[in-house]
């Protein structure tokens, strides 16, 4: 029986391995992690991450050929194939801080593999890593190998949170990069044989190591760039009276462009886009390509601009101050169908409103109070460095309450900000919400989920990203001296970026 071990039981390691176990009953899959609470949760009825369909897959395989364990060394020692799916956050200190990938977790996993291995292994990069990481990993493994043969493969993961199981069942492609040596090709074939048990052969692409590593960074950069492109257009739509949904639809009808990833919003979030683009920027700079670096940097700048613009719109519309006003925030996760809040635009928007002394009442169907309070009191980039968690700031906590339904959140509020596109926000009883709010009652829709016309009929003043402004909003232009809150927000990372 082939044995697979995956180091890192996170958003990628957990679902990916569960699907491999489901589709390959003859393979034994162990998912290991240094985090005891995470492994305990994987072994319980309350899985550590929310992903539609995941629970069914785990329940079917757990204890059969899928195991979750903290005994990292034992399972690595026994495995034929070791996936490494640990976090690769942005560095917060030292050389390349604020841009480069922090490979501390990766390096320690690689050293451990070298230490405990007693038989030949294929080591698979599942984490997103800078191009050429495989070379560094190879050095660590071969310098400490005691004669064991390690083959390194790059097999980046393209799943999207919220649709992870669907994506893993029917991937657009599986990418495997390896050395162009006989040993490298044999290792590629071994991993291909695993995926071929459910993925059509023509969807399994093989390349050299560096192409596979770079393809993942490139794919994320292209996806994020589409969002920043449509978001840049949304600002122009508001200025001209065009409607960004109509523009995006017309543009996306061109088969060369296509309709996906053209929804204007308050900005992209998630653990990957920003981190991977910053990493790409750093790699370009290190390779003497400042123009290329500058090009990709703009994708992040537009994303920050979009969040700033949203906060400024809220404040400007409400007589240039939200001080002491209750603002209901609907949605905190970075997108619907996930409880993941890493780099969610809600953090920056909430911090911006808190900077202007708003009182926030936050509701998200999948995010609990502890997570929200932690996110709002953490410094930028610290979220993915669990060892460096910052203590909570008592002032932030006082201004924020977290509640368990949208009606409580909006009661007596002056404004509602919709920051995640959860389906339930489309069907709320907005008449009831309006009746219980302060007047004038504002809705700022950062995800374009509400029917603006219906809400205007009820009496709301409605702002939707990239949609024609109503008379009220036109009379309350974004003032130039509006809070420069993003600067304030980023002051703690100025030293490092
Ligand atoms: P995560 O933070 O959810 O999981 C990583 C896990 O690795 C944590 O549970 C951590 O405790 C564990 N870990 C760290 N060092 C370890 C060690 N030495 N030994 C054992 N366990 C260790 O991260 P996530 O989201 O699963 O991402 C993992 C990688 O996959 C990252 O490189 C990310 O960029 C990439 N990726 C993430 C996607 C996503 O949607 N989250 C999609 C595609 C790629």
mmCIF file with all atom_site columns, C-alpha atoms in Angstrom, residues 40 63 69 139 142 144 185 256 295 339 376 393 460:
data_model
loop_
_atom_site.group_PDB
_atom_site.id
_atom_site.type_symbol
_atom_site.label_atom_id
_atom_site.label_alt_id
_atom_site.label_comp_id
_atom_site.label_asym_id
_atom_site.label_entity_id
_atom_site.label_seq_id
_atom_site.pdbx_PDB_ins_code
_atom_site.Cartn_x
_atom_site.Cartn_y
_atom_site.Cartn_z
_atom_site.occupancy
_atom_site.B_iso_or_equiv
_atom_site.pdbx_formal_charge
_atom_site.auth_seq_id
_atom_site.auth_comp_id
_atom_site.auth_asym_id
_atom_site.auth_atom_id
_atom_site.pdbx_PDB_model_num
ATOM 1  C CA . UNK A 1 40  ? -8.141  17.367 17.697  1.00 0.00 ? 40  UNK A CA 1
ATOM 2  C CA . UNK A 1 63  ? -10.337 5.899  10.320  1.00 0.00 ? 63  UNK A CA 1
ATOM 3  C CA . UNK A 1 69  ? -2.212  12.968 13.846  1.00 0.00 ? 69  UNK A CA 1
ATOM 4  C CA . UNK A 1 139 ? 20.006  21.252 -0.689  1.00 0.00 ? 139 UNK A CA 1
ATOM 5  C CA . UNK A 1 142 ? 20.556  16.074 0.277   1.00 0.00 ? 142 UNK A CA 1
ATOM 6  C CA . UNK A 1 144 ? 21.399  15.810 5.583   1.00 0.00 ? 144 UNK A CA 1
ATOM 7  C CA . UNK A 1 185 ? 10.408  11.721 -14.313 1.00 0.00 ? 185 UNK A CA 1
ATOM 8  C CA . UNK A 1 256 ? -10.983 36.424 -25.296 1.00 0.00 ? 256 UNK A CA 1
ATOM 9  C CA . UNK A 1 295 ? 3.411   46.554 -12.661 1.00 0.00 ? 295 UNK A CA 1
ATOM 10 C CA . UNK A 1 339 ? -15.188 31.147 7.788   1.00 0.00 ? 339 UNK A CA 1
ATOM 11 C CA . UNK A 1 376 ? -9.121  43.725 14.559  1.00 0.00 ? 376 UNK A CA 1
ATOM 12 C CA . UNK A 1 393 ? -6.097  46.216 22.236  1.00 0.00 ? 393 UNK A CA 1
ATOM 13 C CA . UNK A 1 460 ? -32.707 53.785 2.372   1.00 0.00 ? 460 UNK A CA 1
#
